[in-house]
Short mmCIF file of C-alpha atoms in Angstrom, two decimals:
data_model
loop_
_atom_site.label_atom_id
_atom_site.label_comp_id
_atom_site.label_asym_id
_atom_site.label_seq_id
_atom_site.Cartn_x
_atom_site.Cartn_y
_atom_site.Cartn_z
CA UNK A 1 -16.71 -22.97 30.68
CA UNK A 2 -20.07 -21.54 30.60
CA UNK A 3 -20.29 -20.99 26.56
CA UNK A 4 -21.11 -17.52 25.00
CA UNK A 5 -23.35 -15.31 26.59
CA UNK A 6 -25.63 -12.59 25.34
CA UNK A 7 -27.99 -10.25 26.72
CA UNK A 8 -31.00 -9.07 26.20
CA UNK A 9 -32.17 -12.18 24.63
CA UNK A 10 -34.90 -9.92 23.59
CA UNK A 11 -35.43 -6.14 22.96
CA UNK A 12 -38.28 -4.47 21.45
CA UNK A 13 -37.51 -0.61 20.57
CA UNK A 14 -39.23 2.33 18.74
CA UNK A 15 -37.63 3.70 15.63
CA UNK A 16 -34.90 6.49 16.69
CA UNK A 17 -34.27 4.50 20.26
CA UNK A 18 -30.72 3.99 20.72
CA UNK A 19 -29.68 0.36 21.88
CA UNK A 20 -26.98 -1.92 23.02
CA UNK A 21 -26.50 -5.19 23.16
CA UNK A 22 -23.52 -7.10 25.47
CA UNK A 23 -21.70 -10.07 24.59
CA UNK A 24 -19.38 -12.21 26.70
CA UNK A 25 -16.80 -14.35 24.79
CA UNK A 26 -15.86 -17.94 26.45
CA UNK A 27 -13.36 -17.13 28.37
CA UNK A 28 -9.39 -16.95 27.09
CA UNK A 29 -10.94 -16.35 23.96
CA UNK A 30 -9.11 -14.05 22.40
CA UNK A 31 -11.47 -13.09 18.94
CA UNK A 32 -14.76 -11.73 18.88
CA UNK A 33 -17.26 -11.66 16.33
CA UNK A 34 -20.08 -9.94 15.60
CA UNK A 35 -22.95 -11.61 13.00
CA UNK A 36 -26.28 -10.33 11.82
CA UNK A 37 -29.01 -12.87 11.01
CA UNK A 38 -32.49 -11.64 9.60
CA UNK A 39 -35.42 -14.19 8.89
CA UNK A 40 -34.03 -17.28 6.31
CA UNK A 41 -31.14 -16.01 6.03
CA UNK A 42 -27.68 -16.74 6.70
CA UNK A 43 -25.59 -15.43 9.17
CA UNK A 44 -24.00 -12.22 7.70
CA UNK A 45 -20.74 -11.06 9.41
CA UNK A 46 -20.80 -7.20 11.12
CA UNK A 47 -17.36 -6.75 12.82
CA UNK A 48 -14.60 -8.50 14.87
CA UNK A 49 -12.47 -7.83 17.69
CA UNK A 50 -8.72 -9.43 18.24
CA UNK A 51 -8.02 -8.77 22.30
CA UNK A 52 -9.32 -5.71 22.38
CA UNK A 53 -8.67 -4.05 18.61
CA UNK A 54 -11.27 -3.90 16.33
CA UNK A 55 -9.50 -5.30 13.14
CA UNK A 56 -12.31 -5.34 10.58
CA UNK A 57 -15.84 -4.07 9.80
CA UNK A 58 -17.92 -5.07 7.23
CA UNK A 59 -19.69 -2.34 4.90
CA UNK A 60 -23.06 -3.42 6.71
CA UNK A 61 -21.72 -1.57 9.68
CA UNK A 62 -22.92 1.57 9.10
CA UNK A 63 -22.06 5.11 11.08
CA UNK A 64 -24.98 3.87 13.13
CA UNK A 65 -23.39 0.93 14.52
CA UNK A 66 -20.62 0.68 17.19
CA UNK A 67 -19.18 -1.70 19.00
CA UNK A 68 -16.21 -2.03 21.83
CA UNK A 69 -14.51 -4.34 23.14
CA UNK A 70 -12.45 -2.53 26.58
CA UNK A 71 -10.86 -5.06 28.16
CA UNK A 72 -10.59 -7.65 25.39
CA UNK A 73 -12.90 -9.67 27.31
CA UNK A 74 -16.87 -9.05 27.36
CA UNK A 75 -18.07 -6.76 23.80
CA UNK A 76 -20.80 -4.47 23.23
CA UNK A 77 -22.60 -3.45 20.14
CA UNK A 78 -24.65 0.33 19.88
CA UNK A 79 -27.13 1.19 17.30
CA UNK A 80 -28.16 4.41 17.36
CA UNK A 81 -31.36 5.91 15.91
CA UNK A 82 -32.42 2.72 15.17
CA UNK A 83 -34.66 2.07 12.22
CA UNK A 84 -37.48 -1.03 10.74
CA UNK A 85 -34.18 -2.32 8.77
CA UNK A 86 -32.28 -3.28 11.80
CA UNK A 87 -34.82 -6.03 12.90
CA UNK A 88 -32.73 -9.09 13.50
CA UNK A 89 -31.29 -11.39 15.23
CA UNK A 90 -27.80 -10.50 16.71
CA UNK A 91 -25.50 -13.16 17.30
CA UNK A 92 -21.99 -12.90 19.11
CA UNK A 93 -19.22 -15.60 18.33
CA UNK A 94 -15.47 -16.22 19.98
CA UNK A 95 -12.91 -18.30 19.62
CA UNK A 96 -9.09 -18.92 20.55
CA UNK A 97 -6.22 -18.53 17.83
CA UNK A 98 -3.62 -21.20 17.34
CA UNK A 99 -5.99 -23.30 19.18
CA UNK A 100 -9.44 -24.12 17.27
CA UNK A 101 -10.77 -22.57 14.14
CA UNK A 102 -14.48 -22.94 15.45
CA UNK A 103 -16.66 -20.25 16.35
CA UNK A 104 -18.48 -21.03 19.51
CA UNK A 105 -21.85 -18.95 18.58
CA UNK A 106 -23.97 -17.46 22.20
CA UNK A 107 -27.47 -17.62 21.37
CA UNK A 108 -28.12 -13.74 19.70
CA UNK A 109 -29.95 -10.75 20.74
CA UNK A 110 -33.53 -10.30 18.62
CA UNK A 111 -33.86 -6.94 18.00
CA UNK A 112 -37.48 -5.70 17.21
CA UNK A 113 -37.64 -2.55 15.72
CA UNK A 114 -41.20 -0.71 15.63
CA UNK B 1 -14.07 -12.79 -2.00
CA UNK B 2 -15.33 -16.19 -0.35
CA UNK B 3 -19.01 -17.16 -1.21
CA UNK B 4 -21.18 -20.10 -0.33
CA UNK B 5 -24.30 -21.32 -1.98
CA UNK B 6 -26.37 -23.94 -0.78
CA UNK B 7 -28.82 -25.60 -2.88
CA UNK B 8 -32.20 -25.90 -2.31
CA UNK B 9 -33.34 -23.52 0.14
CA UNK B 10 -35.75 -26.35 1.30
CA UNK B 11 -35.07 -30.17 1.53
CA UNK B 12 -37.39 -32.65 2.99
CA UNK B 13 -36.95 -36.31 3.39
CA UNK B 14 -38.75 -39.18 5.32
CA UNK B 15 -37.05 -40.57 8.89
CA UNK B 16 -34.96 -43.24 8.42
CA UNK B 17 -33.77 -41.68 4.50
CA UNK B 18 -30.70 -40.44 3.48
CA UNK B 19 -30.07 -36.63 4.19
CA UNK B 20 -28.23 -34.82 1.21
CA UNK B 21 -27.54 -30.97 1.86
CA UNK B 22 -25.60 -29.37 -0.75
CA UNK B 23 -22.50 -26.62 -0.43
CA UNK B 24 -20.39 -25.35 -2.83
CA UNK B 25 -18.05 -22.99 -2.08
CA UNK B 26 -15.54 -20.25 -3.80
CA UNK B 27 -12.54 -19.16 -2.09
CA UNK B 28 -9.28 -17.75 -4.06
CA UNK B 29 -7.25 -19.01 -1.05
CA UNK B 30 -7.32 -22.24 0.64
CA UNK B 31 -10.38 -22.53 2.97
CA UNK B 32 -12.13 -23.63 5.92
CA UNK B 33 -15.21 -25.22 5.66
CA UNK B 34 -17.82 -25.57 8.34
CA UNK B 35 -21.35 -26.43 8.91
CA UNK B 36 -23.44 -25.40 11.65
CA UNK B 37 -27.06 -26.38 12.39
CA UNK B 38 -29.60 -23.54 13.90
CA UNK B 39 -32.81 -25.02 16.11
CA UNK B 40 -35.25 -22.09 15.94
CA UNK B 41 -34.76 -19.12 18.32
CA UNK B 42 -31.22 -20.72 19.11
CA UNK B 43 -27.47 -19.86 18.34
CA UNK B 44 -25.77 -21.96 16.09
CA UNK B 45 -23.76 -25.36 16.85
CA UNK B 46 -21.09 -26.78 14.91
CA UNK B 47 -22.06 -30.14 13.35
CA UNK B 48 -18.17 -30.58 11.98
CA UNK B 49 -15.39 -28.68 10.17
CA UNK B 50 -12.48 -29.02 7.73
CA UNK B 51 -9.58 -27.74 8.29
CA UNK B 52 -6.90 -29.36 7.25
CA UNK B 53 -5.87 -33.38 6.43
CA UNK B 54 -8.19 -36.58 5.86
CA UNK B 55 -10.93 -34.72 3.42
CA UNK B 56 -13.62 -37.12 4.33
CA UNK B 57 -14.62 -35.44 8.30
CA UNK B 58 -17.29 -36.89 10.34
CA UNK B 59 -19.03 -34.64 12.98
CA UNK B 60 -21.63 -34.76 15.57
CA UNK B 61 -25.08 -36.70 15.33
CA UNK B 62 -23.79 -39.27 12.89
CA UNK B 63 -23.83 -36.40 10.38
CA UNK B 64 -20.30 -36.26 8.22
CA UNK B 65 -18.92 -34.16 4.70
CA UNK B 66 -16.69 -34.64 2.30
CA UNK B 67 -14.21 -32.00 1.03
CA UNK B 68 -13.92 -32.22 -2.64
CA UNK B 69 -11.66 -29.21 -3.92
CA UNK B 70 -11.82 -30.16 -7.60
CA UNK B 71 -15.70 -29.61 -7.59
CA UNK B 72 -15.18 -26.84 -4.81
CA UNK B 73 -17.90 -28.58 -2.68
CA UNK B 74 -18.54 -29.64 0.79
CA UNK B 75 -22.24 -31.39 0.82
CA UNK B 76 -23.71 -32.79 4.51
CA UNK B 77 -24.70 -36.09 4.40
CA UNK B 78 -26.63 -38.77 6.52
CA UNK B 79 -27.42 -41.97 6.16
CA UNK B 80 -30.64 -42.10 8.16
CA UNK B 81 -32.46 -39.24 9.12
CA UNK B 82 -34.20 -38.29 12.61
CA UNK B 83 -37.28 -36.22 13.75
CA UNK B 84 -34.90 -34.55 15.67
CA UNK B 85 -32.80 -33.59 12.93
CA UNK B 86 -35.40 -31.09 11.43
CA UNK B 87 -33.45 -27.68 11.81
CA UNK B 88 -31.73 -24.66 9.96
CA UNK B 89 -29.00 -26.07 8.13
CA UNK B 90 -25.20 -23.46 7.35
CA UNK B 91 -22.60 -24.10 5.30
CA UNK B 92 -19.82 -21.30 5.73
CA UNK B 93 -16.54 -20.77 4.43
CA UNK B 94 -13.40 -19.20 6.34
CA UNK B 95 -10.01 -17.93 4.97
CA UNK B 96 -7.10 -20.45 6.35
CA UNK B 97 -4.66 -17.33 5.86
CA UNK B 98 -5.96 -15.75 8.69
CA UNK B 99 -6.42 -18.15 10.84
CA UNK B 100 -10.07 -18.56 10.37
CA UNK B 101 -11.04 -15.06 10.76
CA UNK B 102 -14.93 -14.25 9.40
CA UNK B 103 -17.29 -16.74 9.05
CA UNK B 104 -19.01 -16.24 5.01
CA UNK B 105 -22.30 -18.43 5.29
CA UNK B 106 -24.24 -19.75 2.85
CA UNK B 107 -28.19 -19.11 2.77
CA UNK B 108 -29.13 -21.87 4.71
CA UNK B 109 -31.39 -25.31 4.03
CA UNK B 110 -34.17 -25.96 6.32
CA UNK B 111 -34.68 -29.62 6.70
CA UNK B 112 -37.90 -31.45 7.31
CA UNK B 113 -38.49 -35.13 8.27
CA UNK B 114 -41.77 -37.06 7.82
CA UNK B 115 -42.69 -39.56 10.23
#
């Protein structure tokens, strides 16, 4: 068990740049979350994935935002035409059903926006 | 709707003192209640949890928290405090109806410890 994974660990854009960010869940973990964290701030929750369905998305996520998860296995998060406001850091949690309540957290995406 | 609020955005005690961090929580079901420490640049870890049973839970690092339901809180202690336990501390709230589900976190403490 290698833990959560993220990448880029880093990613600099200019306003209007579309990115995406990947995630991969421990494995066998069958939820998916996606947080947002911006500076001294808590942790504020975007979207999460059960297997592969998408089953809720906060009002944060604007039309700007997508995110997939194929295979119910590794996820991905778009934002498109990014702007100043989505400078943060991204952070990608999983965790099994009927087995543990924790979220194992990977170690986020910082998005710089410019 | 689940909230959290932690008190005291900024706490700062002397190594070897008792850590305090405060979390109170509102939840119109039955929750879960977590906190999770954040070292700069880093994801977060899970110091301990409450889910369901013995309301007094001891976690990681000697740090433990006591779920109180008639105050609706959930405060960190420690009884002696370490350089290295100087971090970004969360307090977040769950819904036990759905099996966990979203994580609602509080704004965070930031603890400091003085040689």
């Amino acid at each position: 068990d290698t833990g959560v994974s993220q990448n880029p660990r880093h990613k600099i854009t200019k306003r209007g740049q579309n990115v995406t960010f990947r995630c991969d869940p421990i494995s066998e973990h069958n939820r998916l979350y996606w947080y947002r964290q911006t500076l001294g701030q808590g942790p504020e929750f975007l979207t999460y994935f059960q297997n592969e369905a998408q089953l809720e998305k906060s009002r944060l996520l604007s039309d700007r935002f997508s995110a997939e998860r194929p295979k119910g296995s590794f996820s991905t998060l778009e934002i498109q035409r990014t702007e100043q406001g989505d400078s943060a850091m991204y952070l990608c949690a999983s965790t099994a059903t009927g087995v543990d309540y924790e979220q194992y957290f990977g170690p986020g995406t910082r998005l710089t926006v410019t | 709707a689940q909230s959290v609020t932690q008190l005291g955005s900024h706490v700062s005690v002397s190594e070897g003192a008792l850590v305090l961090l405060r979390c109170n929580y509102s939840s119109s079901v039955p929750p879960y209640l977590f906190w999770y420490v954040q070292y700069p640049n880093q994801g977060l870890q899970l110091l301990l949890k409450y889910t369901t049973g013995a309301t007094l839970v001891k976690g990681i690092n000697g740090f433990e928290a006591e779920f109180k339901k008639s105050e609706t809180s959930f405060h960190l202690t420690k009884p002696s405090a370490h350089m290295s336990d100087a971090a970004e501390y969360f307090c977040a709230v769950s819904d036990r109806g759905n099996q966990g589900g979203k994580l609602i976190f509080g704004q965070g403490t930031e603890l400091s410890v003085k040689p």
